[in-house]
């Protein structure tokens, strides 16, 4: 329980006072029992750090019931599953539905575990979390020429992940800010 409190404080502190939409985005993460919980926690810290640089207030928390009433703002759900169970073809590491933020993002841990990259599983999972949340916040199906939102990361991108961190391109940040404002406007009045 202490680690979740620390994570909430860290993600809130990273976005406090930052420019951009003031509507918080809470990402609720759940995962299969075969997925290492400590790895998920580390990956959420990594993703929170990536978002902290954008000025978009994104907080990662464990999955909870009654999300909207307890946290307000925009809610995004992520489910980390062992296998895609035939739902996704090819080698996709995850799947998001950018036009429907109520549909959970699906991340496939068996593919993360098997992925051959120069970064740790924790780092790779963290960047996949950030990438997929980026899709939902932008609300469009698109990829960038560089940064977190590239369709396929290169060896140079993996080096940046390991050393200095890979960030979102300026256009991606603009689209996320616009998307959060659009999602916030669609929220029911309290």
C-alpha angles and dihedrals in degrees: 000000000000092000092056091051090050091048092051091050092047095051093045092048092050093057101035113122093002120142119254137058114352094211109107121232114213116197112201111204125197128171144187118266092248092060112091108250094207090055091051091050092051091047091052090053089051093049091047089054091052091052094044089071092056101060089235108127102232119167124188117211137163115272113275137177120248092029100169097051096046101044109018121201125069116337125203123185125211126188117193107204130183095231137012091233093219094303095112125042127211123019099310111155092204146357131222132176103219094187093054115048089178091068112086121247110241121214120187111218096189088062092046089050092049096042113116107222136135093242129081121264088248092056094043092049090047092054092045088053090051093045095051095044086050090058092051094046092048090049093210136095104244143117130211132234090239145011133030094333097058114126091229125019118224131214088265090055091051089050090053090049090054100042116026104358130257115255140193119270116247092252090052091053091050091050092048092050091049090046094051090050090050093048091046091051089055093053116111114255113257 
